PDB file of C-alpha atoms in Angstrom:
ATOM      1  CA  ASP A  19     120.526  76.040 129.475  1.00 88.00           C
ATOM      2  CA  GLY A  20     116.898  75.853 128.475  1.00 92.00           C
ATOM      3  CA  ARG A  21     117.235  72.126 127.192  1.00 91.00           C
ATOM      4  CA  GLU A  22     114.424  69.834 127.936  1.00 89.00           C
ATOM      5  CA  ASP A  23     115.323  66.943 129.783  1.00 86.00           C
ATOM      6  CA  TRP A  24     113.451  63.759 131.688  1.00 87.00           C
ATOM      7  CA  VAL A  25     114.901  62.916 134.951  1.00 88.00           C
ATOM      8  CA  TYR A  26     113.706  58.926 134.905  1.00 96.00           C
ATOM      9  CA  ILE A  27     112.860  58.511 139.140  1.00 97.00           C
ATOM     10  CA  HIS A  28     111.800  54.156 140.274  1.00 97.00           C
ATOM     11  CA  ILE A  29     110.608  54.119 143.312  1.00 97.00           C
ATOM     12  CA  GLU A  30     110.605  50.611 145.329  1.00 96.00           C
ATOM     13  CA  ILE A  31     108.460  51.054 148.267  1.00 95.00           C
ATOM     14  CA  GLN A  32     108.341  47.545 150.324  1.00 95.00           C
ATOM     15  CA  GLY A  33     106.150  46.674 153.326  1.00 92.00           C
ATOM     16  CA  ARG A  34     109.150  43.962 154.911  1.00 94.00           C
ATOM     17  CA  ARG A  35     111.830  42.383 155.015  1.00 95.00           C
ATOM     18  CA  ASP A  36     112.891  40.740 150.829  1.00 96.00           C
ATOM     19  CA  SER A  37     115.484  38.580 150.293  1.00 95.00           C
ATOM     20  CA  GLY A  38     114.823  39.539 146.110  1.00 96.00           C
ATOM     21  CA  PHE A  39     114.418  43.482 147.489  1.00 98.00           C
ATOM     22  CA  GLU A  40     117.700  44.443 145.955  1.00 98.00           C
ATOM     23  CA  LYS A  41     118.345  42.389 142.742  1.00 98.00           C
ATOM     24  CA  ARG A  42     115.036  43.963 141.562  1.00 98.00           C
ATOM     25  CA  MET A  43     115.797  46.980 142.158  1.00 98.00           C
ATOM     26  CA  PHE A  44     119.096  46.834 140.056  1.00 98.00           C
ATOM     27  CA  VAL A  45     116.399  45.010 136.675  1.00 98.00           C
ATOM     28  CA  TYR A  46     114.276  47.774 137.633  1.00 98.00           C
ATOM     29  CA  ASN A  47     116.775  50.362 137.083  1.00 98.00           C
ATOM     30  CA  TYR A  48     118.530  48.610 134.684  1.00 97.00           C
ATOM     31  CA  ARG A  49     115.259  47.400 132.748  1.00 98.00           C
ATOM     32  CA  ILE A  50     113.800  51.423 133.171  1.00 97.00           C
ATOM     33  CA  PHE A  51     117.796  52.566 131.149  1.00 97.00           C
ATOM     34  CA  ASP A  52     117.143  50.045 128.784  1.00 97.00           C
ATOM     35  CA  ARG A  53     113.977  51.109 127.923  1.00 97.00           C
ATOM     36  CA  TYR A  54     114.112  54.375 127.564  1.00 95.00           C
ATOM     37  CA  ASP A  55     118.537  54.953 127.504  1.00 94.00           C
ATOM     38  CA  ARG A  56     118.319  57.232 130.236  1.00 93.00           C
ATOM     39  CA  PRO A  57     120.058  58.046 133.753  1.00 93.00           C
ATOM     40  CA  VAL A  58     118.183  56.354 136.075  1.00 96.00           C
ATOM     41  CA  ALA A  59     117.442  57.126 139.464  1.00 97.00           C
ATOM     42  CA  SER A  60     116.624  54.193 142.716  1.00 98.00           C
ATOM     43  CA  LEU A  61     115.053  54.980 145.347  1.00 97.00           C
ATOM     44  CA  ALA A  62     113.757  52.490 148.090  1.00 98.00           C
ATOM     45  CA  VAL A  63     111.477  53.926 150.788  1.00 97.00           C
ATOM     46  CA  LEU A  64     111.277  50.731 153.826  1.00 97.00           C
ATOM     47  CA  ALA A  65     108.487  50.897 155.516  1.00 95.00           C
ATOM     48  CA  ASP A  66     108.712  47.082 157.720  1.00 94.00           C
ATOM     49  CA  ASP A  67     109.677  47.474 161.235  1.00 90.00           C
ATOM     50  CA  ASP A  68     113.043  45.683 161.278  1.00 93.00           C
ATOM     51  CA  PRO A  69     115.536  48.765 161.910  1.00 90.00           C
ATOM     52  CA  HIS A  70     118.386  46.194 160.602  1.00 93.00           C
ATOM     53  CA  TRP A  71     117.863  45.515 157.929  1.00 96.00           C
ATOM     54  CA  ARG A  72     118.767  48.590 155.676  1.00 97.00           C
ATOM     55  CA  PRO A  73     119.289  47.176 151.502  1.00 97.00           C
ATOM     56  CA  ALA A  74     121.349  49.968 149.199  1.00 97.00           C
ATOM     57  CA  ARG A  75     123.110  47.327 147.498  1.00 98.00           C
ATOM     58  CA  TYR A  76     123.457  45.181 144.644  1.00 97.00           C
ATOM     59  CA  GLY A  77     125.966  43.696 142.271  1.00 97.00           C
ATOM     60  CA  PHE A  78     128.375  40.750 141.587  1.00 96.00           C
ATOM     61  CA  GLU A  79     131.924  41.001 139.821  1.00 97.00           C
ATOM     62  CA  LEU A  80     133.056  37.744 136.737  1.00 97.00           C
ATOM     63  CA  PHE A  81     136.355  37.921 135.952  1.00 97.00           C
ATOM     64  CA  GLY A  82     137.158  41.826 136.528  1.00 97.00           C
ATOM     65  CA  CYS A  83     134.323  42.579 135.074  1.00 96.00           C
ATOM     66  CA  ARG A  84     131.978  44.682 137.612  1.00 96.00           C
ATOM     67  CA  HIS A  85     128.390  45.695 138.043  1.00 96.00           C
ATOM     68  CA  ALA A  86     126.484  47.134 141.128  1.00 97.00           C
ATOM     69  CA  LEU A  87     123.445  49.235 142.214  1.00 97.00           C
ATOM     70  CA  ASP A  88     123.414  52.087 145.104  1.00 98.00           C
ATOM     71  CA  PHE A  89     120.715  52.736 145.699  1.00 98.00           C
ATOM     72  CA  PRO A  90     119.646  55.603 148.800  1.00 98.00           C
ATOM     73  CA  VAL A  91     117.083  54.080 151.552  1.00 97.00           C
ATOM     74  CA  ALA A  92     115.167  56.313 153.492  1.00 96.00           C
ATOM     75  CA  LYS A  93     113.294  54.154 156.215  1.00 96.00           C
ATOM     76  CA  LEU A  94     110.526  55.296 157.620  1.00 95.00           C
ATOM     77  CA  THR A  95     110.968  53.598 161.363  1.00 94.00           C
ATOM     78  CA  ASP A  96     113.714  56.650 161.403  1.00 95.00           C
ATOM     79  CA  PHE A  97     111.103  58.364 162.212  1.00 94.00           C
ATOM     80  CA  ASP A  98     109.130  57.388 164.833  1.00 92.00           C
ATOM     81  CA  SER A  99     110.513  59.874 167.076  1.00 92.00           C
ATOM     82  CA  ARG A 100     109.719  61.856 165.163  1.00 91.00           C
ATOM     83  CA  ALA A 101     105.684  61.151 164.366  1.00 85.00           C
ATOM     84  CA  ASP A 102     104.255  64.018 165.567  1.00 85.00           C
ATOM     85  CA  ALA A 103     106.564  67.126 163.820  1.00 92.00           C
ATOM     86  CA  LEU A 104     105.267  65.164 160.918  1.00 94.00           C
ATOM     87  CA  LEU A 105     101.862  66.346 161.475  1.00 91.00           C
ATOM     88  CA  ALA A 106     102.210  70.034 161.345  1.00 91.00           C
ATOM     89  CA  ASP A 107     105.053  69.511 158.016  1.00 92.00           C
ATOM     90  CA  PRO A 108     102.561  71.123 154.581  1.00 88.00           C
ATOM     91  CA  ASN A 109     104.719  68.830 153.108  1.00 89.00           C
ATOM     92  CA  PRO A 110     101.677  65.273 151.659  1.00 88.00           C
ATOM     93  CA  PHE A 111     104.473  62.685 152.370  1.00 90.00           C
ATOM     94  CA  ALA A 112     105.081  63.729 155.625  1.00 93.00           C
ATOM     95  CA  LEU A 113     101.129  63.232 156.467  1.00 92.00           C
ATOM     96  CA  VAL A 114     101.170  59.429 154.257  1.00 92.00           C
ATOM     97  CA  THR A 115     104.569  58.686 156.414  1.00 94.00           C
ATOM     98  CA  ALA A 116     102.643  60.183 159.919  1.00 94.00           C
ATOM     99  CA  ALA A 117      99.622  57.643 159.294  1.00 94.00           C
ATOM    100  CA  HIS A 118     102.536  54.745 158.460  1.00 94.00           C
ATOM    101  CA  LEU A 119     104.032  55.658 162.073  1.00 94.00           C
ATOM    102  CA  HIS A 120     101.201  55.287 163.692  1.00 94.00           C
ATOM    103  CA  THR A 121      99.580  52.756 161.869  1.00 93.00           C
ATOM    104  CA  ALA A 122     102.284  50.547 162.704  1.00 92.00           C
ATOM    105  CA  ARG A 123     102.402  52.007 166.605  1.00 91.00           C
ATOM    106  CA  THR A 124      97.859  51.039 167.283  1.00 93.00           C
ATOM    107  CA  ARG A 125      98.561  47.683 165.433  1.00 91.00           C
ATOM    108  CA  HIS A 126      96.780  45.938 168.517  1.00 93.00           C
ATOM    109  CA  ASP A 127      94.902  49.068 170.111  1.00 95.00           C
ATOM    110  CA  PRO A 128      92.226  49.416 168.057  1.00 94.00           C
ATOM    111  CA  GLN A 129      90.831  52.801 170.476  1.00 95.00           C
ATOM    112  CA  ASN A 130      94.609  54.749 170.445  1.00 95.00           C
ATOM    113  CA  ARG A 131      94.262  53.666 166.331  1.00 95.00           C
ATOM    114  CA  PHE A 132      90.901  55.209 166.115  1.00 95.00           C
ATOM    115  CA  GLU A 133      92.211  58.613 167.828  1.00 95.00           C
ATOM    116  CA  ALA A 134      94.954  58.531 165.687  1.00 94.00           C
ATOM    117  CA  LYS A 135      92.919  57.975 162.266  1.00 94.00           C
ATOM    118  CA  ARG A 136      90.070  61.130 164.054  1.00 93.00           C
ATOM    119  CA  ARG A 137      93.547  63.501 164.446  1.00 93.00           C
ATOM    120  CA  LEU A 138      94.576  62.880 160.168  1.00 92.00           C
ATOM    121  CA  VAL A 139      91.051  62.863 158.926  1.00 89.00           C
ATOM    122  CA  ARG A 140      90.807  65.961 161.133  1.00 88.00           C
ATOM    123  CA  LEU A 141      94.483  67.299 159.391  1.00 90.00           C
ATOM    124  CA  LEU A 142      93.143  66.451 155.979  1.00 86.00           C
ATOM    125  CA  TYR A 143      90.549  69.240 156.148  1.00 83.00           C
ATOM    126  CA  GLU A 144      91.884  71.677 157.627  1.00 86.00           C
ATOM    127  CA  ARG A 145      95.043  72.145 155.340  1.00 86.00           C
ATOM    128  CA  ASP A 146      92.356  73.066 153.244  1.00 77.00           C
ATOM    129  CA  TRP A 147      93.470  70.731 150.112  1.00 82.00           C
ATOM    130  CA  ASN A 148      90.445  70.536 147.121  1.00 83.00           C
ATOM    131  CA  LYS A 149      87.381  68.274 148.035  1.00 82.00           C
ATOM    132  CA  GLN A 150      89.979  65.824 145.300  1.00 86.00           C
ATOM    133  CA  ARG A 151      93.011  65.544 146.565  1.00 87.00           C
ATOM    134  CA  ILE A 152      92.028  64.901 150.480  1.00 85.00           C
ATOM    135  CA  LEU A 153      89.742  62.472 149.267  1.00 85.00           C
ATOM    136  CA  GLU A 154      92.515  60.597 147.452  1.00 88.00           C
ATOM    137  CA  PHE A 155      94.102  61.039 151.019  1.00 88.00           C
ATOM    138  CA  PHE A 156      91.309  59.512 152.826  1.00 88.00           C
ATOM    139  CA  GLY A 157      91.581  56.740 151.148  1.00 88.00           C
ATOM    140  CA  VAL A 158      94.475  55.786 151.707  1.00 89.00           C
ATOM    141  CA  LEU A 159      94.418  56.696 155.958  1.00 89.00           C
ATOM    142  CA  ASP A 160      91.287  54.695 155.356  1.00 89.00           C
ATOM    143  CA  TRP A 161      92.608  51.924 153.575  1.00 90.00           C
ATOM    144  CA  MET A 162      96.977  51.512 156.260  1.00 90.00           C
ATOM    145  CA  MET A 163      94.596  52.074 159.113  1.00 93.00           C
ATOM    146  CA  ARG A 164      91.132  50.361 159.307  1.00 92.00           C
ATOM    147  CA  LEU A 165      88.746  49.992 162.253  1.00 93.00           C
ATOM    148  CA  PRO A 166      86.098  47.481 164.418  1.00 93.00           C
ATOM    149  CA  LYS A 167      83.483  48.368 162.422  1.00 91.00           C
ATOM    150  CA  GLU A 168      82.130  49.838 165.473  1.00 92.00           C
ATOM    151  CA  LEU A 169      85.110  52.462 165.539  1.00 93.00           C
ATOM    152  CA  GLU A 170      84.005  52.877 162.535  1.00 90.00           C
ATOM    153  CA  THR A 171      80.996  54.350 162.965  1.00 89.00           C
ATOM    154  CA  LYS A 172      82.222  56.734 164.953  1.00 93.00           C
ATOM    155  CA  LEU A 173      85.049  58.034 162.367  1.00 90.00           C
ATOM    156  CA  TRP A 174      81.832  58.921 159.800  1.00 87.00           C
ATOM    157  CA  HIS A 175      79.528  60.667 162.422  1.00 87.00           C
ATOM    158  CA  ASP A 176      82.935  62.580 164.303  1.00 88.00           C
ATOM    159  CA  ILE A 177      84.006  63.484 159.839  1.00 85.00           C
ATOM    160  CA  GLU A 178      79.803  64.921 159.801  1.00 82.00           C
ATOM    161  CA  THR A 179      80.518  66.716 162.484  1.00 85.00           C
ATOM    162  CA  ILE A 180      84.317  68.113 161.456  1.00 80.00           C
ATOM    163  CA  GLU A 181      82.219  69.024 157.975  1.00 78.00           C
ATOM    164  CA  GLY A 182      79.968  70.600 159.740  1.00 78.00           C
ATOM    165  CA  GLU A 183      81.937  73.210 161.497  1.00 79.00           C
ATOM    166  CA  ARG A 184      83.806  73.309 157.922  1.00 70.00           C
ATOM    167  CA  LYS A 185      80.654  73.667 155.619  1.00 69.00           C
ATOM    168  CA  VAL A 186      81.917  71.421 153.508  1.00 64.00           C
ATOM    169  CA  LYS A 187      80.696  68.278 152.490  1.00 62.00           C
ATOM    170  CA  TYR A 188      83.397  66.167 151.412  1.00 60.00           C
ATOM    171  CA  VAL A 189      82.507  62.961 151.567  1.00 61.00           C
ATOM    172  CA  THR A 190      79.029  62.401 150.780  1.00 53.00           C
ATOM    173  CA  SER A 191      77.281  59.522 151.893  1.00 50.00           C
ATOM    174  CA  VAL A 192      76.814  57.577 148.684  1.00 45.00           C
ATOM    175  CA  GLU A 193      81.131  57.897 148.318  1.00 58.00           C
ATOM    176  CA  ARG A 194      81.016  56.509 151.858  1.00 59.00           C
ATOM    177  CA  LEU A 195      78.438  53.538 150.745  1.00 54.00           C
ATOM    178  CA  ALA A 196      80.820  53.093 147.895  1.00 57.00           C
ATOM    179  CA  LEU A 197      84.254  53.120 150.065  1.00 59.00           C
ATOM    180  CA  GLU A 198      83.224  50.524 152.361  1.00 63.00           C
ATOM    181  CA  ARG A 199      81.480  48.541 149.319  1.00 59.00           C
ATOM    182  CA  GLY A 200      85.033  48.848 148.600  1.00 63.00           C
ATOM    183  CA  LYS A 201      86.927  47.263 151.524  1.00 59.00           C
ATOM    184  CA  ARG A 202      84.412  43.989 150.953  1.00 54.00           C
TER     185      ARG A 202
END
């Protein structure tokens, strides 16, 4: 009807099984509601590798009084069979989800992790995003997909090649050094 309204969305990303997760979702939802006096949508993204852990509710009942929070859950391992299709999806969250899945798949396989990371980096450039967006996404990929030093050096060489092909220079040598120092 043309009136301004606010939407409060609480997103919790959980990387490992946590026995207090459901209660934390409940508490954060209530605290946001208490602070802003508006309904809150709480959503959970589960990035753990336990296919059976799917917390989606917290609540209690005492003397006939019931208080509960049911929340939708996105389990990243559910997308594993579609990891390659996610790479073609223009949604930035699809790319991050694919990166997470490839990271999990290559946990003990540095060479395949290198190949996956190089493919993801190339996709950043192929999407014709602006420099800032590419650097931000590269920072996430770099944090998620750690490589041994020799493969990291090879990746930087490949990035220079990609940038040469595309006639852009997004990751300067100064930015590269800053990124490397940030890892220490």
